[in-house]
Amino acid sequence: MTSSVLNKLIMICILIGVVPPLKSVLGHVQNRISEIDGKKIDWHDSTIAKDADDNDKPTLILSAVGDFSPDEILCAVNTEVRQFLSEISERNDNMENEIPPRCEIWASAPCPLPLMPEGLSLLVEKNEESNWLKTATATFQEWGLLMQSSMLNADEIAELRCLVDKAITETHQIISNFRP
């Protein structure tokens, strides 16, 4: 595969932190920013996280995937968030002492496409929430990919970390027991 073809297949996964952490911001951003320069943006889930670099201030984390530069999406989100909060402030005079809006890139990474083996995206698209656990388990067993129903909060990440550490410890123990 030539580098020019590969470059066309590279998309960006991005996490954008938004302060103040209003959940209504996600819906507004999703409705107002569906593409940049004709390139579609796939908005994913959001969560609230503590910003360790800002005294653990609660921050709304938005996630998206698309064929855009991190600066393009950050600029678009920043403009929409400021406009949205300005509109809210105009309707509610008591918001003048609120936290000034801020958007920043928390993480970005290229994601070479296709991200999933052929046929898996169709399986995921047909999946219903009530069937999620069964589909996620089958997806992991067949494709080795973990499907999440939503972004994880800090407690869920800690729990997952404990489970992974336990599995690694057990695997090391089994290997050492049967090492030649």
CSV table of N, CA and C in Angstrom, one decimal:
chain,number,residue,atom,x,y,z
A,1,MET,N,0.9,-1.2,0.0
A,1,MET,CA,0.0,0.0,0.0
A,1,MET,C,0.9,1.2,0.0
A,2,THR,N,0.7,2.2,-0.9
A,2,THR,CA,1.5,3.4,-1.0
A,2,THR,C,1.2,4.3,0.1
A,3,SER,N,2.1,5.2,0.5
A,3,SER,CA,1.9,6.1,1.6
A,3,SER,C,0.7,7.1,1.3
A,4,SER,N,0.5,7.5,0.0
A,4,SER,CA,-0.6,8.4,-0.3
A,4,SER,C,-1.9,7.7,0.0
A,5,VAL,N,-2.0,6.4,-0.4
A,5,VAL,CA,-3.3,5.7,-0.1
A,5,VAL,C,-3.4,5.5,1.4
A,6,LEU,N,-2.3,5.1,2.1
A,6,LEU,CA,-2.4,5.0,3.5
A,6,LEU,C,-2.8,6.2,4.2
A,7,ASN,N,-2.3,7.4,3.8
A,7,ASN,CA,-2.7,8.7,4.4
A,7,ASN,C,-4.1,8.9,4.2
A,8,LYS,N,-4.7,8.5,3.2
A,8,LYS,CA,-6.2,8.7,3.0
A,8,LYS,C,-7.0,7.8,3.9
A,9,LEU,N,-6.4,6.7,4.4
A,9,LEU,CA,-7.1,5.8,5.2
A,9,LEU,C,-7.0,6.1,6.7
A,10,ILE,N,-6.1,7.1,7.0
A,10,ILE,CA,-5.9,7.5,8.4
A,10,ILE,C,-6.9,8.5,8.9
A,11,MET,N,-7.5,8.1,10.0
A,11,MET,CA,-8.5,9.1,10.6
A,11,MET,C,-7.9,9.4,12.0
A,12,ILE,N,-8.5,10.3,12.7
A,12,ILE,CA,-8.1,10.8,14.0
A,12,ILE,C,-9.1,10.4,15.0
A,13,CYS,N,-8.7,9.8,16.1
A,13,CYS,CA,-9.5,9.6,17.3
A,13,CYS,C,-9.1,10.7,18.2
A,14,ILE,N,-10.1,11.4,18.8
A,14,ILE,CA,-9.8,12.6,19.7
A,14,ILE,C,-10.6,12.6,20.9
A,15,LEU,N,-10.1,13.1,22.0
A,15,LEU,CA,-10.8,13.4,23.2
A,15,LEU,C,-10.6,14.8,23.5
A,16,ILE,N,-11.7,15.6,23.6
A,16,ILE,CA,-11.7,17.0,23.9
A,16,ILE,C,-12.3,17.3,25.3
A,17,GLY,N,-11.6,18.0,26.1
A,17,GLY,CA,-12.0,18.4,27.4
A,17,GLY,C,-12.8,19.7,27.3
A,18,VAL,N,-13.9,19.8,27.9
A,18,VAL,CA,-14.7,21.0,27.9
A,18,VAL,C,-15.1,21.4,29.4
A,19,VAL,N,-14.8,22.7,29.7
A,19,VAL,CA,-15.2,23.2,31.0
A,19,VAL,C,-16.1,24.4,30.6
A,20,PRO,N,-17.2,24.6,31.3
A,20,PRO,CA,-17.8,23.8,32.3
A,20,PRO,C,-18.4,22.5,31.8
A,21,PRO,N,-18.5,21.5,32.7
A,21,PRO,CA,-18.9,20.1,32.2
A,21,PRO,C,-20.4,20.0,32.1
A,22,LEU,N,-21.0,20.6,31.2
A,22,LEU,CA,-22.5,20.5,31.1
A,22,LEU,C,-22.8,19.4,30.0
A,23,LYS,N,-23.6,18.4,30.4
A,23,LYS,CA,-23.9,17.3,29.5
A,23,LYS,C,-24.6,17.8,28.3
A,24,SER,N,-25.4,19.0,28.4
A,24,SER,CA,-26.1,19.5,27.3
A,24,SER,C,-25.2,20.0,26.2
A,25,VAL,N,-23.9,20.2,26.5
A,25,VAL,CA,-22.9,20.7,25.5
A,25,VAL,C,-22.7,19.6,24.4
A,26,LEU,N,-22.7,18.3,24.9
A,26,LEU,CA,-22.5,17.2,23.9
A,26,LEU,C,-23.6,17.2,22.8
A,27,GLY,N,-24.8,17.3,23.2
A,27,GLY,CA,-25.9,17.3,22.3
A,27,GLY,C,-25.8,18.4,21.3
A,28,HIS,N,-25.5,19.6,21.9
A,28,HIS,CA,-25.4,20.8,21.0
A,28,HIS,C,-24.2,20.6,20.0
A,29,VAL,N,-23.1,20.2,20.5
A,29,VAL,CA,-21.9,20.0,19.6
A,29,VAL,C,-22.3,18.9,18.5
A,30,GLN,N,-22.9,17.8,18.9
A,30,GLN,CA,-23.2,16.8,18.0
A,30,GLN,C,-24.2,17.3,16.9
A,31,ASN,N,-25.1,18.1,17.3
A,31,ASN,CA,-26.1,18.7,16.3
A,31,ASN,C,-25.5,19.7,15.4
A,32,ARG,N,-24.6,20.5,15.9
A,32,ARG,CA,-24.0,21.6,15.2
A,32,ARG,C,-22.8,21.3,14.3
A,33,ILE,N,-22.0,20.3,14.8
A,33,ILE,CA,-20.8,19.9,14.1
A,33,ILE,C,-20.9,18.5,13.6
A,34,SER,N,-21.4,18.3,12.4
A,34,SER,CA,-21.5,16.9,11.8
A,34,SER,C,-20.4,16.7,10.8
A,35,GLU,N,-19.7,17.7,10.4
A,35,GLU,CA,-18.6,17.6,9.4
A,35,GLU,C,-17.7,18.8,9.4
A,36,ILE,N,-16.5,18.6,9.0
A,36,ILE,CA,-15.6,19.7,8.8
A,36,ILE,C,-15.1,19.6,7.4
A,37,ASP,N,-15.2,20.7,6.6
A,37,ASP,CA,-14.8,20.8,5.2
A,37,ASP,C,-15.4,19.6,4.4
A,38,GLY,N,-16.6,19.2,4.7
A,38,GLY,CA,-17.2,18.1,3.9
A,38,GLY,C,-16.9,16.7,4.4
A,39,LYS,N,-16.1,16.6,5.5
A,39,LYS,CA,-15.6,15.3,6.0
A,39,LYS,C,-16.4,15.0,7.3
A,40,LYS,N,-17.1,13.9,7.3
A,40,LYS,CA,-18.0,13.5,8.4
A,40,LYS,C,-17.3,13.3,9.7
A,41,ILE,N,-17.9,13.7,10.8
A,41,ILE,CA,-17.4,13.4,12.1
A,41,ILE,C,-18.3,12.5,12.8
A,42,ASP,N,-17.8,11.4,13.4
A,42,ASP,CA,-18.5,10.5,14.2
A,42,ASP,C,-18.3,10.8,15.6
A,43,TRP,N,-19.4,11.3,16.3
A,43,TRP,CA,-19.3,11.6,17.7
A,43,TRP,C,-19.6,10.4,18.4
A,44,HIS,N,-18.9,10.1,19.5
A,44,HIS,CA,-19.1,9.0,20.3
A,44,HIS,C,-19.6,9.4,21.7
A,45,ASP,N,-19.3,8.7,22.7
A,45,ASP,CA,-19.8,9.0,24.0
A,45,ASP,C,-19.1,10.2,24.7
A,46,SER,N,-19.6,10.5,25.9
A,46,SER,CA,-18.9,11.5,26.7
A,46,SER,C,-18.9,11.0,28.1
A,47,THR,N,-18.1,11.6,28.9
A,47,THR,CA,-18.0,11.3,30.3
A,47,THR,C,-17.5,12.6,31.1
A,48,ILE,N,-17.6,12.6,32.4
A,48,ILE,CA,-17.0,13.6,33.2
A,48,ILE,C,-15.8,13.1,33.9
A,49,ALA,N,-14.7,13.8,33.8
A,49,ALA,CA,-13.5,13.3,34.4
A,49,ALA,C,-12.9,14.5,35.2
A,50,LYS,N,-12.0,14.2,36.1
A,50,LYS,CA,-11.3,15.2,36.9
A,50,LYS,C,-10.0,15.5,36.2
A,51,ASP,N,-9.8,16.8,36.0
A,51,ASP,CA,-8.6,17.3,35.3
A,51,ASP,C,-7.4,17.4,36.4
A,52,ALA,N,-6.5,16.5,36.4
A,52,ALA,CA,-5.4,16.5,37.3
A,52,ALA,C,-4.5,17.7,37.2
A,53,ASP,N,-4.5,18.2,36.0
A,53,ASP,CA,-3.6,19.4,35.7
A,53,ASP,C,-4.3,20.7,36.2
A,54,ASP,N,-5.6,20.6,36.6
A,54,ASP,CA,-6.3,21.8,37.0
A,54,ASP,C,-7.1,21.6,38.3
A,55,ASN,N,-6.4,21.1,39.3
A,55,ASN,CA,-6.9,20.9,40.7
A,55,ASN,C,-8.1,20.0,40.7
A,56,ASP,N,-8.1,19.0,39.8
A,56,ASP,CA,-9.2,18.0,39.7
A,56,ASP,C,-10.5,18.6,39.4
A,57,LYS,N,-10.5,19.7,38.6
A,57,LYS,CA,-11.7,20.3,38.2
A,57,LYS,C,-12.5,19.4,37.3
A,58,PRO,N,-13.8,19.2,37.5
A,58,PRO,CA,-14.6,18.4,36.6
A,58,PRO,C,-14.6,18.9,35.2
A,59,THR,N,-14.4,18.0,34.2
A,59,THR,CA,-14.3,18.3,32.8
A,59,THR,C,-15.1,17.4,32.0
A,60,LEU,N,-15.9,17.9,31.1
A,60,LEU,CA,-16.7,17.0,30.2
A,60,LEU,C,-15.7,16.5,29.1
A,61,ILE,N,-15.6,15.2,28.9
A,61,ILE,CA,-14.8,14.7,27.8
A,61,ILE,C,-15.6,14.2,26.7
A,62,LEU,N,-15.4,14.8,25.5
A,62,LEU,CA,-16.1,14.4,24.3
A,62,LEU,C,-15.2,13.5,23.4
A,63,SER,N,-15.7,12.5,22.8
A,63,SER,CA,-14.9,11.7,21.9
A,63,SER,C,-15.5,11.7,20.5
A,64,ALA,N,-14.5,11.7,19.5
A,64,ALA,CA,-14.9,11.8,18.1
A,64,ALA,C,-13.9,11.1,17.3
A,65,VAL,N,-14.3,10.6,16.1
A,65,VAL,CA,-13.4,10.1,15.1
A,65,VAL,C,-13.8,10.7,13.8
A,66,GLY,N,-12.8,11.1,13.0
A,66,GLY,CA,-13.0,11.6,11.7
A,66,GLY,C,-11.7,12.0,11.0
A,67,ASP,N,-11.9,12.4,9.7
A,67,ASP,CA,-10.8,12.8,8.9
A,67,ASP,C,-10.5,14.3,9.0
A,68,PHE,N,-10.0,14.7,10.1
A,68,PHE,CA,-9.8,16.1,10.4
A,68,PHE,C,-8.5,16.2,11.2
A,69,SER,N,-8.0,17.4,11.3
A,69,SER,CA,-6.8,17.6,12.2
A,69,SER,C,-7.3,17.9,13.6
A,70,PRO,N,-6.6,17.6,14.6
A,70,PRO,CA,-7.0,18.0,16.0
A,70,PRO,C,-7.3,19.5,16.1
A,71,ASP,N,-6.5,20.3,15.5
A,71,ASP,CA,-6.8,21.8,15.6
A,71,ASP,C,-8.1,22.2,14.9
A,72,GLU,N,-8.5,21.5,13.8
A,72,GLU,CA,-9.7,21.8,13.2
A,72,GLU,C,-10.9,21.5,14.1
A,73,ILE,N,-10.9,20.3,14.7
A,73,ILE,CA,-12.1,20.0,15.5
A,73,ILE,C,-12.1,20.8,16.8
A,74,LEU,N,-10.9,21.0,17.4
A,74,LEU,CA,-10.8,21.8,18.6
A,74,LEU,C,-11.4,23.2,18.3
A,75,CYS,N,-11.0,23.8,17.2
A,75,CYS,CA,-11.5,25.2,16.9
A,75,CYS,C,-13.0,25.2,16.7
A,76,ALA,N,-13.5,24.2,16.0
A,76,ALA,CA,-15.0,24.1,15.8
A,76,ALA,C,-15.7,23.9,17.1
A,77,VAL,N,-15.2,23.0,17.9
A,77,VAL,CA,-15.9,22.7,19.2
A,77,VAL,C,-15.8,24.0,20.1
A,78,ASN,N,-14.7,24.6,20.2
A,78,ASN,CA,-14.5,25.8,21.0
A,78,ASN,C,-15.5,26.9,20.6
A,79,THR,N,-15.7,27.1,19.3
A,79,THR,CA,-16.6,28.1,18.8
A,79,THR,C,-18.0,27.8,19.2
A,80,GLU,N,-18.4,26.5,19.0
A,80,GLU,CA,-19.8,26.1,19.3
A,80,GLU,C,-20.1,26.1,20.8
A,81,VAL,N,-19.1,25.7,21.6
A,81,VAL,CA,-19.3,25.7,23.1
A,81,VAL,C,-19.5,27.2,23.6
A,82,ARG,N,-18.6,28.1,23.1
A,82,ARG,CA,-18.7,29.5,23.5
A,82,ARG,C,-20.0,30.1,23.1
A,83,GLN,N,-20.5,29.8,21.9
A,83,GLN,CA,-21.8,30.3,21.4
A,83,GLN,C,-22.9,29.7,22.2
A,84,PHE,N,-22.9,28.4,22.5
A,84,PHE,CA,-23.9,27.8,23.3
A,84,PHE,C,-24.0,28.4,24.7
A,85,LEU,N,-22.9,28.5,25.3
A,85,LEU,CA,-22.9,29.0,26.7
A,85,LEU,C,-23.3,30.5,26.7
A,86,SER,N,-22.9,31.2,25.7
A,86,SER,CA,-23.3,32.6,25.6
A,86,SER,C,-24.8,32.7,25.5
A,87,GLU,N,-25.4,31.8,24.7
A,87,GLU,CA,-26.9,31.8,24.5
A,87,GLU,C,-27.6,31.5,25.9
A,88,ILE,N,-27.0,30.5,26.6
A,88,ILE,CA,-27.6,30.2,27.9
A,88,ILE,C,-27.5,31.3,28.9
A,89,SER,N,-26.3,32.0,28.8
A,89,SER,CA,-26.1,33.1,29.7
A,89,SER,C,-27.0,34.3,29.5
A,90,GLU,N,-27.4,34.5,28.2
A,90,GLU,CA,-28.3,35.6,27.8
A,90,GLU,C,-29.7,35.3,28.4
A,91,ARG,N,-30.1,34.0,28.4
A,91,ARG,CA,-31.4,33.6,28.9
A,91,ARG,C,-31.5,33.6,30.4
A,92,ASN,N,-30.3,33.3,31.0
A,92,ASN,CA,-30.3,33.3,32.5
A,92,ASN,C,-29.3,34.3,33.0
A,93,ASP,N,-29.8,35.4,33.5
A,93,ASP,CA,-28.9,36.4,34.0
A,93,ASP,C,-28.0,36.0,35.2
A,94,ASN,N,-28.4,34.9,35.9
A,94,ASN,CA,-27.7,34.5,37.0
A,94,ASN,C,-26.4,33.7,36.7
A,95,MET,N,-26.1,33.6,35.4
A,95,MET,CA,-24.9,32.8,35.0
A,95,MET,C,-23.6,33.7,34.9
A,96,GLU,N,-23.7,34.9,35.2
A,96,GLU,CA,-22.5,35.8,34.9
A,96,GLU,C,-21.3,35.4,35.7
A,97,ASN,N,-21.4,34.7,36.9
A,97,ASN,CA,-20.3,34.4,37.7
A,97,ASN,C,-19.8,32.9,37.4
A,98,GLU,N,-20.4,32.3,36.3
A,98,GLU,CA,-20.0,31.0,36.0
A,98,GLU,C,-18.6,30.9,35.5
A,99,ILE,N,-18.1,29.6,35.5
A,99,ILE,CA,-16.7,29.4,35.0
A,99,ILE,C,-16.6,29.7,33.5
A,100,PRO,N,-15.5,30.5,33.1
A,100,PRO,CA,-15.4,30.8,31.7
A,100,PRO,C,-15.2,29.5,30.9
A,101,PRO,N,-15.8,29.4,29.7
A,101,PRO,CA,-15.6,28.2,28.9
A,101,PRO,C,-14.2,27.9,28.4
A,102,ARG,N,-13.8,26.7,28.4
A,102,ARG,CA,-12.5,26.3,27.9
A,102,ARG,C,-12.6,24.9,27.2
A,103,CYS,N,-11.9,24.8,26.1
A,103,CYS,CA,-11.8,23.5,25.4
A,103,CYS,C,-10.4,23.2,25.1
A,104,GLU,N,-10.0,22.0,25.3
A,104,GLU,CA,-8.6,21.6,25.0
A,104,GLU,C,-8.6,20.1,24.6
A,105,ILE,N,-7.5,19.8,23.9
A,105,ILE,CA,-7.3,18.4,23.4
A,105,ILE,C,-6.8,17.6,24.6
A,106,TRP,N,-7.4,16.6,25.0
A,106,TRP,CA,-6.9,15.7,26.0
A,106,TRP,C,-6.1,14.6,25.4
A,107,ALA,N,-6.5,14.1,24.3
A,107,ALA,CA,-5.7,13.1,23.6
A,107,ALA,C,-6.1,13.0,22.1
A,108,SER,N,-5.2,12.7,21.3
A,108,SER,CA,-5.5,12.4,19.9
A,108,SER,C,-4.6,11.4,19.4
A,109,ALA,N,-5.1,10.5,18.4
A,109,ALA,CA,-4.2,9.5,17.9
A,109,ALA,C,-4.8,9.1,16.5
A,110,PRO,N,-3.9,8.8,15.6
A,110,PRO,CA,-4.3,8.3,14.3
A,110,PRO,C,-4.9,6.9,14.5
A,111,CYS,N,-5.9,6.6,13.7
A,111,CYS,CA,-6.5,5.2,13.7
A,111,CYS,C,-6.5,4.7,12.3
A,112,PRO,N,-5.6,3.9,11.9
A,112,PRO,CA,-5.6,3.4,10.5
A,112,PRO,C,-6.9,2.6,10.3
A,113,LEU,N,-7.5,2.7,9.1
A,113,LEU,CA,-8.7,2.1,8.7
A,113,LEU,C,-8.4,0.9,7.8
A,114,PRO,N,-9.2,-0.1,7.8
A,114,PRO,CA,-10.4,-0.3,8.6
A,114,PRO,C,-10.0,-0.7,10.0
A,115,LEU,N,-10.8,-0.2,11.0
A,115,LEU,CA,-10.5,-0.5,12.4
A,115,LEU,C,-11.0,-1.9,12.7
A,116,MET,N,-12.0,-2.3,12.0
A,116,MET,CA,-12.6,-3.7,12.3
A,116,MET,C,-12.5,-4.6,11.1
A,117,PRO,N,-12.3,-5.9,11.4
A,117,PRO,CA,-12.4,-6.8,10.3
A,117,PRO,C,-13.7,-6.7,9.5
A,118,GLU,N,-13.7,-7.1,8.3
A,118,GLU,CA,-14.9,-7.0,7.4
A,118,GLU,C,-16.0,-7.8,8.1
A,119,GLY,N,-17.2,-7.3,8.2
A,119,GLY,CA,-18.3,-7.9,8.8
A,119,GLY,C,-18.6,-7.5,10.2
A,120,LEU,N,-17.5,-7.1,10.9
A,120,LEU,CA,-17.7,-6.7,12.3
A,120,LEU,C,-18.5,-5.5,12.5
A,121,SER,N,-18.3,-4.5,11.6
A,121,SER,CA,-19.0,-3.2,11.7
A,121,SER,C,-20.5,-3.4,11.5
A,122,LEU,N,-20.9,-4.4,10.6
A,122,LEU,CA,-22.3,-4.7,10.4
A,122,LEU,C,-22.9,-5.3,11.7
A,123,LEU,N,-22.1,-6.2,12.3
A,123,LEU,CA,-22.6,-6.8,13.6
A,123,LEU,C,-22.8,-5.7,14.6
A,124,VAL,N,-21.9,-4.8,14.7
A,124,VAL,CA,-22.0,-3.7,15.7
A,124,VAL,C,-23.2,-2.8,15.4
A,125,GLU,N,-23.4,-2.5,14.2
A,125,GLU,CA,-24.5,-1.6,13.8
A,125,GLU,C,-25.9,-2.2,14.1
A,126,LYS,N,-26.0,-3.5,13.9
A,126,LYS,CA,-27.2,-4.2,14.1
A,126,LYS,C,-27.5,-4.5,15.6
A,127,ASN,N,-26.5,-4.3,16.4
A,127,ASN,CA,-26.6,-4.6,17.9
A,127,ASN,C,-27.6,-3.7,18.6
A,128,GLU,N,-28.4,-4.2,19.5
A,128,GLU,CA,-29.3,-3.4,20.3
A,128,GLU,C,-28.8,-3.4,21.7
A,129,GLU,N,-29.1,-2.4,22.4
A,129,GLU,CA,-28.6,-2.2,23.8
A,129,GLU,C,-28.9,-3.4,24.7
A,130,SER,N,-30.1,-4.0,24.6
A,130,SER,CA,-30.5,-5.1,25.4
A,130,SER,C,-29.7,-6.4,25.0
A,131,ASN,N,-29.1,-6.4,23.9
A,131,ASN,CA,-28.3,-7.5,23.4
A,131,ASN,C,-26.8,-7.3,23.5
A,132,TRP,N,-26.4,-6.1,24.1
A,132,TRP,CA,-25.0,-5.7,24.1
A,132,TRP,C,-24.1,-6.7,24.8
A,133,LEU,N,-24.4,-7.2,25.9
A,133,LEU,CA,-23.4,-8.1,26.6
A,133,LEU,C,-23.2,-9.3,25.8
A,134,LYS,N,-24.2,-9.9,25.2
A,134,LYS,CA,-24.0,-11.1,24.4
A,134,LYS,C,-23.2,-10.8,23.2
A,135,THR,N,-23.5,-9.7,22.5
A,135,THR,CA,-22.7,-9.3,21.3
A,135,THR,C,-21.3,-8.9,21.7
A,136,ALA,N,-21.1,-8.2,22.8
A,136,ALA,CA,-19.7,-7.8,23.2
A,136,ALA,C,-18.9,-9.0,23.5
A,137,THR,N,-19.5,-10.0,24.2
A,137,THR,CA,-18.7,-11.3,24.5
A,137,THR,C,-18.4,-12.0,23.2
A,138,ALA,N,-19.3,-12.1,22.3
A,138,ALA,CA,-19.1,-12.9,21.0
A,138,ALA,C,-18.0,-12.1,20.2
A,139,THR,N,-18.1,-10.8,20.2
A,139,THR,CA,-17.1,-10.0,19.5
A,139,THR,C,-15.7,-10.2,20.0
A,140,PHE,N,-15.6,-10.2,21.3
A,140,PHE,CA,-14.3,-10.4,21.9
A,140,PHE,C,-13.8,-11.8,21.6
A,141,GLN,N,-14.6,-12.8,21.7
A,141,GLN,CA,-14.2,-14.2,21.5
A,141,GLN,C,-13.8,-14.4,20.0
A,142,GLU,N,-14.6,-13.9,19.1
A,142,GLU,CA,-14.3,-14.1,17.7
A,142,GLU,C,-13.3,-13.2,17.1
A,143,TRP,N,-13.3,-11.9,17.4
A,143,TRP,CA,-12.4,-10.9,16.8
A,143,TRP,C,-11.3,-10.4,17.7
A,144,GLY,N,-11.4,-10.7,19.0
A,144,GLY,CA,-10.4,-10.2,20.0
A,144,GLY,C,-10.5,-8.7,20.2
A,145,LEU,N,-11.7,-8.2,20.0
A,145,LEU,CA,-11.9,-6.7,20.2
A,145,LEU,C,-12.9,-6.5,21.3
A,146,LEU,N,-12.6,-5.6,22.2
A,146,LEU,CA,-13.5,-5.3,23.3
A,146,LEU,C,-14.4,-4.2,22.9
A,147,MET,N,-15.7,-4.5,23.0
A,147,MET,CA,-16.8,-3.4,22.8
A,147,MET,C,-17.2,-2.9,24.1
A,148,GLN,N,-17.3,-1.6,24.2
A,148,GLN,CA,-17.8,-0.9,25.4
A,148,GLN,C,-19.1,-0.3,25.0
A,149,SER,N,-20.0,-0.3,26.0
A,149,SER,CA,-21.4,0.3,25.8
A,149,SER,C,-21.3,1.8,25.9
A,150,SER,N,-20.3,2.3,26.7
A,150,SER,CA,-20.1,3.7,26.8
A,150,SER,C,-18.7,3.9,27.4
A,151,MET,N,-18.3,5.2,27.5
A,151,MET,CA,-17.0,5.5,28.1
A,151,MET,C,-17.0,5.1,29.6
A,152,LEU,N,-15.9,4.8,30.1
A,152,LEU,CA,-15.8,4.3,31.5
A,152,LEU,C,-15.5,5.5,32.4
A,153,ASN,N,-16.1,5.5,33.6
A,153,ASN,CA,-15.8,6.5,34.6
A,153,ASN,C,-14.6,6.0,35.4
A,154,ALA,N,-14.1,6.8,36.3
A,154,ALA,CA,-12.9,6.5,37.1
A,154,ALA,C,-13.0,5.2,37.9
A,155,ASP,N,-14.1,5.0,38.5
A,155,ASP,CA,-14.3,3.8,39.3
A,155,ASP,C,-14.3,2.5,38.4
A,156,GLU,N,-14.9,2.6,37.2
A,156,GLU,CA,-14.9,1.5,36.3
A,156,GLU,C,-13.5,1.2,35.8
A,157,ILE,N,-12.8,2.3,35.5
A,157,ILE,CA,-11.4,2.1,35.1
A,157,ILE,C,-10.6,1.4,36.1
A,158,ALA,N,-10.7,1.8,37.4
A,158,ALA,CA,-10.0,1.2,38.5
A,158,ALA,C,-10.4,-0.3,38.6
A,159,GLU,N,-11.7,-0.6,38.5
A,159,GLU,CA,-12.1,-2.0,38.6
A,159,GLU,C,-11.6,-2.8,37.4
A,160,LEU,N,-11.6,-2.2,36.2
A,160,LEU,CA,-11.0,-2.9,35.0
A,160,LEU,C,-9.5,-3.2,35.2
A,161,ARG,N,-8.8,-2.2,35.8
A,161,ARG,CA,-7.4,-2.3,36.0
A,161,ARG,C,-7.1,-3.5,37.0
A,162,CYS,N,-7.9,-3.6,38.0
A,162,CYS,CA,-7.8,-4.7,39.0
A,162,CYS,C,-8.0,-6.0,38.3
A,163,LEU,N,-9.0,-6.1,37.5
A,163,LEU,CA,-9.3,-7.4,36.7
A,163,LEU,C,-8.2,-7.8,35.8
A,164,VAL,N,-7.6,-6.8,35.1
A,164,VAL,CA,-6.5,-7.0,34.2
A,164,VAL,C,-5.3,-7.4,34.9
A,165,ASP,N,-5.0,-6.7,36.0
A,165,ASP,CA,-3.8,-7.1,36.8
A,165,ASP,C,-3.9,-8.5,37.4
A,166,LYS,N,-5.1,-8.9,37.8
A,166,LYS,CA,-5.4,-10.2,38.4
A,166,LYS,C,-5.2,-11.3,37.3
A,167,ALA,N,-5.7,-11.0,36.1
A,167,ALA,CA,-5.5,-11.9,34.9
A,167,ALA,C,-4.1,-12.1,34.6
A,168,ILE,N,-3.3,-11.0,34.6
A,168,ILE,CA,-1.9,-11.0,34.2
A,168,ILE,C,-1.1,-11.9,35.3
A,169,THR,N,-1.4,-11.6,36.6
A,169,THR,CA,-0.8,-12.4,37.7
A,169,THR,C,-1.1,-13.9,37.5
A,170,GLU,N,-2.3,-14.2,37.3
A,170,GLU,CA,-2.7,-15.6,37.1
A,170,GLU,C,-2.0,-16.2,35.9
A,171,THR,N,-1.9,-15.5,34.8
A,171,THR,CA,-1.2,-16.0,33.6
A,171,THR,C,0.2,-16.2,33.9
A,172,HIS,N,0.9,-15.3,34.6
A,172,HIS,CA,2.3,-15.5,34.9
A,172,HIS,C,2.5,-16.7,35.8
A,173,GLN,N,1.6,-16.9,36.8
A,173,GLN,CA,1.7,-18.0,37.7
A,173,GLN,C,1.5,-19.3,36.9
A,174,ILE,N,0.6,-19.4,36.0
A,174,ILE,CA,0.4,-20.6,35.2
A,174,ILE,C,1.6,-20.9,34.3
A,175,ILE,N,2.2,-19.8,33.7
A,175,ILE,CA,3.4,-20.0,32.9
A,175,ILE,C,4.5,-20.5,33.7
A,176,SER,N,4.7,-19.9,34.9
A,176,SER,CA,5.9,-20.3,35.7
A,176,SER,C,5.7,-21.7,36.2
A,177,ASN,N,4.4,-22.2,36.4
A,177,ASN,CA,4.2,-23.5,36.9
A,177,ASN,C,4.6,-24.6,35.8
A,178,PHE,N,4.4,-24.2,34.6
A,178,PHE,CA,4.6,-25.2,33.5
A,178,PHE,C,5.8,-24.8,32.6
A,179,ARG,N,6.6,-24.0,33.1
A,179,ARG,CA,7.8,-23.6,32.3
A,179,ARG,C,8.8,-24.8,32.3
A,180,PRO,N,9.3,-25.1,31.2
A,180,PRO,CA,10.3,-26.2,31.1
A,180,PRO,C,11.6,-26.0,31.8
